[in-house]
Tab-separated table of C-alpha atoms in Angstrom:
chain	number	residue	atom	x	y	z
A	1	MET	CA	-36.368	15.406	-7.567
A	2	LYS	CA	-33.172	14.383	-9.702
A	3	PHE	CA	-31.981	17.655	-8.780
A	4	CYS	CA	-32.037	17.266	-5.328
A	5	TYR	CA	-30.776	13.456	-5.384
A	6	LEU	CA	-27.898	15.141	-7.043
A	7	PHE	CA	-27.370	18.152	-4.668
A	8	ILE	CA	-27.610	16.154	-1.411
A	9	SER	CA	-24.262	13.977	-3.637
A	10	LEU	CA	-22.391	16.818	-4.265
A	11	LEU	CA	-22.814	18.122	-0.554
A	12	ILE	CA	-22.230	14.272	0.421
A	13	LEU	CA	-18.475	14.220	-1.734
A	14	SER	CA	-17.941	17.722	-0.505
A	15	VAL	CA	-16.980	17.014	3.129
A	16	PRO	CA	-13.627	17.102	4.133
A	17	VAL	CA	-11.800	13.617	4.172
A	18	CYS	CA	-10.085	14.715	7.510
A	19	ALA	CA	-13.388	15.204	9.116
A	20	GLN	CA	-14.331	12.007	8.561
A	21	ASN	CA	-11.538	9.571	10.109
A	22	GLU	CA	-8.928	9.753	12.601
A	23	LEU	CA	-6.235	6.483	12.563
A	24	ARG	CA	-5.918	5.759	16.229
A	25	PHE	CA	-5.235	1.893	17.826
A	26	ASP	CA	-8.159	0.425	19.657
A	27	LYS	CA	-9.196	-0.420	22.866
A	28	ASN	CA	-6.933	-3.705	22.451
A	29	ARG	CA	-3.766	-1.526	21.372
A	30	LYS	CA	-4.937	-3.166	17.869
A	31	PHE	CA	-4.372	-1.508	14.233
A	32	LYS	CA	-5.327	-3.571	11.625
A	33	ILE	CA	-4.444	-3.019	7.583
A	34	VAL	CA	-5.154	-4.431	4.251
A	35	GLN	CA	-3.112	-4.290	1.364
A	36	ILE	CA	-5.071	-4.543	-2.122
A	37	ALA	CA	-1.940	-4.876	-4.883
A	38	ASP	CA	-3.169	-5.203	-8.647
A	39	ILE	CA	-6.343	-5.006	-9.318
A	40	HIS	CA	-6.273	-4.136	-13.273
A	41	TYR	CA	-9.642	-3.160	-13.078
A	42	ILE	CA	-11.589	-1.969	-16.163
A	43	ALA	CA	-15.206	-0.836	-15.465
A	44	ASP	CA	-17.908	-3.224	-17.422
A	45	ASN	CA	-15.486	-5.862	-18.342
A	46	ASP	CA	-16.238	-9.726	-17.930
A	47	GLY	CA	-12.507	-10.252	-16.580
A	48	CYS	CA	-13.578	-8.328	-13.529
A	49	SER	CA	-17.056	-8.633	-12.827
A	50	SER	CA	-16.047	-11.068	-9.448
A	51	VAL	CA	-13.471	-9.025	-8.654
A	52	LEU	CA	-14.789	-6.548	-6.391
A	53	PRO	CA	-17.676	-8.740	-5.102
A	54	ALA	CA	-14.730	-11.054	-4.068
A	55	LEU	CA	-12.501	-7.826	-2.596
A	56	GLN	CA	-16.153	-6.813	-0.558
A	57	ARG	CA	-16.342	-10.205	0.889
A	58	ILE	CA	-12.770	-10.124	2.150
A	59	LEU	CA	-13.378	-6.808	3.719
A	60	ASN	CA	-16.621	-7.780	5.848
A	61	THR	CA	-14.035	-10.795	6.886
A	62	GLU	CA	-11.167	-9.140	8.035
A	63	THR	CA	-12.699	-5.255	8.898
A	64	PRO	CA	-9.939	-3.629	8.562
A	65	ASP	CA	-8.976	-0.041	9.926
A	66	LEU	CA	-7.373	1.241	6.981
A	67	VAL	CA	-7.135	-0.291	3.140
A	68	ILE	CA	-4.229	0.043	1.583
A	69	PHE	CA	-4.128	0.116	-2.226
A	70	THR	CA	-0.317	-0.148	-3.680
A	71	GLY	CA	-0.797	0.547	-7.110
A	72	ASP	CA	-2.163	-0.543	-10.954
A	73	LEU	CA	-5.652	-0.247	-9.862
A	74	ILE	CA	-6.898	-0.061	-13.562
A	75	TYR	CA	-5.909	-1.180	-16.781
A	76	GLY	CA	-8.249	0.318	-19.183
A	77	LYS	CA	-10.496	3.078	-20.155
A	78	PRO	CA	-12.611	4.340	-19.165
A	79	ALA	CA	-10.192	5.685	-16.623
A	80	GLY	CA	-12.350	7.473	-14.116
A	81	LYS	CA	-15.483	4.714	-13.567
A	82	SER	CA	-12.630	2.404	-13.244
A	83	ILE	CA	-10.845	3.811	-10.725
A	84	SER	CA	-13.978	5.381	-9.033
A	85	GLU	CA	-15.576	2.097	-8.940
A	86	VAL	CA	-12.673	0.196	-7.237
A	87	LEU	CA	-12.374	2.685	-4.302
A	88	GLN	CA	-16.519	3.252	-4.077
A	89	MET	CA	-16.070	-0.333	-3.075
A	90	VAL	CA	-13.737	0.412	0.273
A	91	SER	CA	-15.876	4.042	0.600
A	92	ASP	CA	-19.239	1.690	0.895
A	93	HIS	CA	-17.910	-0.223	3.886
A	94	LYS	CA	-16.768	3.499	5.336
A	95	ILE	CA	-12.977	1.811	5.908
A	96	PRO	CA	-10.456	4.650	5.682
A	97	PHE	CA	-8.064	4.261	2.600
A	98	GLY	CA	-5.337	5.535	0.688
A	99	ILE	CA	-3.976	4.884	-2.974
A	100	THR	CA	-0.771	4.902	-4.138
A	101	PHE	CA	0.007	4.484	-8.487
A	102	GLY	CA	1.445	2.073	-9.933
A	103	ASN	CA	3.259	2.184	-13.568
A	104	HIS	CA	0.160	1.401	-15.419
A	105	ASP	CA	-2.450	3.502	-13.808
A	106	ASP	CA	-1.886	6.410	-15.883
A	107	GLU	CA	-1.720	4.902	-19.549
A	108	PHE	CA	-5.317	5.323	-20.241
A	109	GLY	CA	-5.531	8.750	-21.225
A	110	MET	CA	-5.717	10.556	-17.176
A	111	SER	CA	-2.695	11.344	-15.979
A	112	ARG	CA	-1.771	10.477	-12.335
A	113	GLN	CA	-2.581	14.391	-11.190
A	114	GLU	CA	-5.897	13.979	-12.970
A	115	LEU	CA	-6.934	10.451	-11.210
A	116	TYR	CA	-5.959	12.358	-7.951
A	117	ASP	CA	-7.961	15.128	-8.428
A	118	LEU	CA	-10.927	12.469	-9.814
A	119	THR	CA	-10.811	10.342	-6.826
A	120	LYS	CA	-9.627	13.196	-3.606
A	121	ASN	CA	-12.737	13.712	-2.386
A	122	ILE	CA	-14.761	9.928	-2.292
A	123	PRO	CA	-15.417	9.878	1.132
A	124	TYR	CA	-13.057	7.939	3.379
A	125	ASN	CA	-9.949	8.328	1.181
A	126	LEU	CA	-6.913	9.720	2.859
A	127	THR	CA	-4.785	9.868	-0.120
A	128	SER	CA	-2.708	13.744	-0.327
A	129	THR	CA	-0.437	14.718	-2.096
A	130	THR	CA	2.936	16.726	-1.111
A	131	GLU	CA	3.699	19.648	-3.723
A	132	GLY	CA	6.987	19.828	-5.127
A	133	LEU	CA	7.904	15.821	-5.002
A	134	THR	CA	8.428	13.846	-7.895
A	135	GLY	CA	5.321	11.822	-8.355
A	136	VAL	CA	2.205	12.604	-6.887
A	137	THR	CA	1.159	10.022	-4.578
A	138	ASN	CA	3.285	11.032	-1.594
A	139	TYR	CA	2.024	11.015	2.294
A	140	ILE	CA	2.322	10.511	5.546
A	141	LEU	CA	-0.838	8.380	7.928
A	142	PRO	CA	0.169	8.765	11.500
A	143	VAL	CA	-1.291	6.082	13.780
A	144	LYS	CA	-2.382	7.689	17.187
A	145	SER	CA	-1.704	6.067	20.123
A	146	SER	CA	-4.923	4.255	21.922
A	147	VAL	CA	-4.730	6.316	25.009
A	148	SER	CA	-3.443	9.417	23.726
A	149	ASP	CA	-2.903	11.734	20.633
A	150	SER	CA	0.685	11.529	19.670
A	151	SER	CA	1.451	9.286	16.668
A	152	ALA	CA	2.357	5.501	17.974
A	153	PHE	CA	2.980	4.502	14.641
A	154	VAL	CA	3.394	6.348	10.846
A	155	ILE	CA	2.853	4.724	7.460
A	156	TYR	CA	4.804	6.264	4.624
A	157	VAL	CA	3.206	5.957	1.329
A	158	PHE	CA	5.547	6.525	-1.555
A	159	ASP	CA	4.794	7.031	-5.421
A	160	SER	CA	7.673	4.561	-7.320
A	161	ASN	CA	6.851	6.169	-10.472
A	162	ALA	CA	6.697	4.236	-14.086
A	163	TYR	CA	9.446	4.239	-16.172
A	164	SER	CA	12.767	5.558	-16.023
A	165	LYS	CA	13.326	8.387	-18.032
A	166	ILE	CA	17.315	8.721	-17.551
A	167	GLU	CA	18.777	8.599	-21.117
A	168	ASN	CA	19.996	5.111	-22.393
A	169	LEU	CA	18.676	3.323	-19.030
A	170	GLY	CA	15.257	1.701	-19.509
A	171	GLY	CA	12.904	-0.338	-17.614
A	172	TYR	CA	11.052	0.631	-14.106
A	173	ASP	CA	11.643	3.699	-12.449
A	174	HIS	CA	13.294	4.284	-8.842
A	175	ILE	CA	12.120	6.603	-5.792
A	176	HIS	CA	13.708	9.499	-6.469
A	177	PHE	CA	16.002	11.145	-3.934
A	178	ASP	CA	13.832	14.286	-3.115
A	179	GLN	CA	11.532	11.524	-2.531
A	180	ILE	CA	14.056	10.076	0.352
A	181	ALA	CA	14.893	13.223	1.718
A	182	TRP	CA	11.116	14.109	2.125
A	183	TYR	CA	11.182	10.931	3.960
A	184	ARG	CA	14.277	11.323	6.072
A	185	LYS	CA	13.120	14.823	7.410
A	186	ASN	CA	9.859	13.529	8.324
A	187	SER	CA	11.012	10.763	9.780
A	188	LEU	CA	13.675	12.879	12.361
A	189	LEU	CA	10.530	14.784	12.767
A	190	TYR	CA	8.583	12.248	14.387
A	191	ARG	CA	12.193	11.381	16.274
A	192	LYS	CA	12.064	14.540	17.808
A	193	ASN	CA	8.801	14.735	18.620
A	194	ASN	CA	8.934	11.426	20.523
A	195	GLY	CA	11.699	12.511	22.886
A	196	GLY	CA	14.404	11.696	20.157
A	197	ASN	CA	13.056	7.769	20.206
A	198	ALA	CA	11.992	6.327	16.586
A	199	VAL	CA	8.741	6.426	15.832
A	200	PRO	CA	8.007	2.395	14.442
A	201	SER	CA	6.817	2.518	10.909
A	202	PHE	CA	5.984	1.156	7.560
A	203	ALA	CA	6.540	2.153	3.634
A	204	PHE	CA	4.303	1.221	1.181
A	205	PHE	CA	4.565	1.356	-2.449
A	206	HIS	CA	4.285	-0.287	-6.203
A	207	ILE	CA	7.693	-0.675	-7.737
A	208	PRO	CA	9.957	-3.194	-5.298
A	209	LEU	CA	13.275	-2.197	-4.410
A	210	PRO	CA	16.303	-4.171	-5.609
A	211	GLU	CA	17.030	-5.501	-2.096
A	212	TYR	CA	13.645	-7.508	-2.790
A	213	ASN	CA	16.357	-9.433	-5.111
A	214	THR	CA	18.735	-9.708	-3.277
A	215	ALA	CA	17.234	-10.406	-0.409
A	216	ALA	CA	15.559	-13.684	-1.709
A	217	SER	CA	17.889	-14.948	-3.393
A	218	ASP	CA	19.974	-15.679	-0.844
A	219	GLU	CA	20.292	-19.422	-0.090
A	220	THR	CA	20.516	-18.492	3.425
A	221	ALA	CA	17.696	-16.104	3.405
A	222	ILE	CA	14.310	-16.726	5.901
A	223	LEU	CA	11.198	-16.474	3.385
A	224	THR	CA	7.284	-17.011	3.573
A	225	GLY	CA	5.421	-17.560	0.685
A	226	THR	CA	5.617	-17.869	-2.855
A	227	ARG	CA	8.580	-16.324	-5.309
A	228	MET	CA	7.269	-17.202	-8.804
A	229	GLU	CA	9.288	-14.604	-10.798
A	230	LYS	CA	12.144	-12.243	-10.332
A	231	ALA	CA	11.148	-8.965	-8.611
A	232	CYS	CA	10.905	-6.365	-11.202
A	233	ALA	CA	12.975	-3.635	-9.838
A	234	SER	CA	14.753	-0.179	-10.814
A	235	GLY	CA	17.761	-1.020	-12.750
A	236	LEU	CA	19.044	1.830	-10.162
A	237	ASN	CA	19.411	1.492	-6.714
A	238	SER	CA	18.468	4.982	-5.340
A	239	GLY	CA	19.274	3.879	-1.547
A	240	LEU	CA	15.674	4.518	-0.114
A	241	PHE	CA	16.520	0.887	2.053
A	242	LEU	CA	19.939	2.674	3.305
A	243	SER	CA	18.284	5.507	4.502
A	244	MET	CA	15.301	3.459	6.421
A	245	LYS	CA	18.311	1.508	8.143
A	246	GLU	CA	19.510	5.000	8.875
A	247	MET	CA	16.614	6.255	10.212
A	248	GLY	CA	15.981	2.715	12.150
A	249	ASP	CA	12.225	3.421	12.100
A	250	VAL	CA	10.727	1.129	9.510
A	251	LEU	CA	10.088	-2.170	10.225
A	252	ALA	CA	8.512	-3.228	6.577
A	253	THR	CA	7.906	-2.387	3.200
A	254	PHE	CA	5.082	-3.666	1.148
A	255	ALA	CA	4.989	-3.585	-2.755
A	256	GLY	CA	2.976	-4.586	-5.245
A	257	HIS	CA	3.502	-5.171	-9.240
A	258	ASP	CA	4.786	-8.574	-9.589
A	259	HIS	CA	1.770	-10.662	-9.653
A	260	ASP	CA	3.323	-14.122	-9.136
A	261	ASN	CA	4.803	-13.169	-5.605
A	262	ASP	CA	3.342	-12.802	-2.132
A	263	TYR	CA	6.657	-13.552	-0.015
A	264	ALA	CA	8.055	-11.970	2.461
A	265	VAL	CA	11.636	-12.457	3.257
A	266	ASN	CA	14.277	-10.488	6.032
A	267	TYR	CA	16.661	-8.069	4.707
A	268	ASN	CA	18.812	-6.643	7.675
A	269	ASN	CA	15.509	-7.139	10.131
A	270	ILE	CA	13.442	-4.612	7.480
A	271	MET	CA	10.865	-7.325	6.606
A	272	LEU	CA	10.508	-7.095	2.671
A	273	ALA	CA	7.066	-8.095	1.510
A	274	TYR	CA	4.263	-8.053	-1.563
A	275	GLY	CA	0.799	-8.063	-1.633
A	276	ARG	CA	-1.125	-10.535	-3.110
A	277	PHE	CA	-2.506	-10.569	-6.776
A	278	SER	CA	-5.772	-9.068	-5.995
A	279	GLY	CA	-6.886	-8.242	-9.369
A	280	CYS	CA	-8.936	-8.984	-12.389
A	281	ASN	CA	-8.168	-11.889	-15.602
A	282	THR	CA	-7.167	-8.940	-17.267
A	283	VAL	CA	-3.279	-9.582	-17.298
A	284	TYR	CA	-0.644	-12.710	-15.894
A	285	ASN	CA	-2.197	-14.180	-12.658
A	286	ASN	CA	-0.538	-17.528	-11.925
A	287	LEU	CA	-1.359	-16.792	-8.130
A	288	LYS	CA	-4.634	-18.105	-7.629
A	289	PRO	CA	-7.108	-17.541	-6.004
A	290	LEU	CA	-6.858	-13.375	-5.857
A	291	GLY	CA	-5.985	-12.717	-2.023
A	292	VAL	CA	-4.814	-9.586	-0.096
A	293	ARG	CA	-2.393	-9.076	2.917
A	294	VAL	CA	-3.613	-8.286	6.264
A	295	ILE	CA	-1.156	-6.589	8.556
A	296	GLU	CA	-2.279	-6.363	12.363
A	297	LEU	CA	0.087	-3.934	14.774
A	298	SER	CA	0.092	-4.329	18.189
A	299	GLU	CA	0.550	-0.466	19.857
A	300	GLY	CA	4.018	-0.695	21.723
A	301	SER	CA	5.647	-4.038	20.827
A	302	GLY	CA	7.400	-3.159	17.921
A	303	SER	CA	5.748	-6.672	16.445
A	304	PHE	CA	3.009	-7.112	13.898
A	305	ARG	CA	1.407	-10.237	12.564
A	306	THR	CA	0.672	-10.539	9.093
A	307	TRP	CA	-1.078	-13.275	6.771
A	308	ILE	CA	-2.637	-13.958	3.101
A	309	ARG	CA	-6.752	-13.994	3.196
A	310	LEU	CA	-7.522	-15.371	0.266
A	311	ASN	CA	-11.114	-15.245	-1.906
A	312	GLY	CA	-12.813	-18.298	-0.230
A	313	GLY	CA	-11.533	-17.123	3.524
A	314	ARG	CA	-8.292	-20.042	3.356
A	315	ILE	CA	-5.398	-17.529	5.645
A	316	VAL	CA	-1.892	-18.672	4.319
A	317	ASN	CA	1.884	-17.568	5.045
A	318	ASP	CA	0.529	-15.776	8.799
A	319	ILE	CA	3.460	-14.840	10.769
A	320	GLN	CA	4.436	-13.208	13.744
A	321	CYS	CA	7.232	-10.381	13.066
A	322	PRO	CA	10.202	-10.054	13.758
A	323	ASP	CA	9.593	-13.671	15.341
A	324	PHE	CA	9.517	-15.500	12.431
A	325	PHE	CA	12.610	-14.069	11.190
A	326	MET	CA	14.578	-14.636	14.118
A	327	LYS	CA	14.580	-18.239	14.183
A	328	GLY	CA	17.890	-19.993	14.268
A	329	LYS	CA	19.603	-16.839	14.795
A	330	ASN	CA	21.746	-16.109	17.765
């Protein structure tokens, strides 16, 4: 009997992910994303015992169409069990999800590639990899129109890597030139297939861009949310933000990494946002209670709504974009 159960489980896990899911705007032309940031989960750790149940309650309330984990899912051994328990939580809800790795995920006995290989066949996992690029979790999630099979929205997921490997330059790594070239190439392809018009897009990654500091430190900035620490960005600017401006498609970026930030700020008409710390009492976290960022897209409008849903049910920092950032401007 145990063998039968094992055989059935293996059959379920071998179902191709692409056969399970299709990202598409609903009949009301809406599409909802939940961003889960920096869980720092450790299996069988008392400091994490309440976190997955709290996130399950939030998912039950929000019922998103997609969940994206923006890195640092785990923070200790056993790495395989820890990451599997986190992802299974979303899979059990039958919600499509994707992940990108942070700077800590591969520090506990398993490499990024090994973690990816372990989890890629969990049901509803849309994470993929692009061979030949720096990092592992670089991939694209197109969201189809409610009325056709055309891509009405595009989600770019970047592996922001971990720590600088450049001689005499410490600190965090950056999104590399080959990753930026990959984004530009695909952005142009989507534009070509859309009659020459840019397809509205989001970008998700773990380590914030240097522009997060530039934007938030401007005394004239329109900012909502909490900024309790400087963005721990790379010491070098590799030019991703400039490329997004040149391509003209990215409406907003979403990062994690800095646990005491959950703000969104406008910078040259792209919203730079953090998720909300979603994790365990295994690391610093002065933003309490834990929560998630929610983003609701409206097909064809060029606008979206975003808010923070806290454990316990309360909503904070609820804004409509880009309208919120246009206040006081001509």
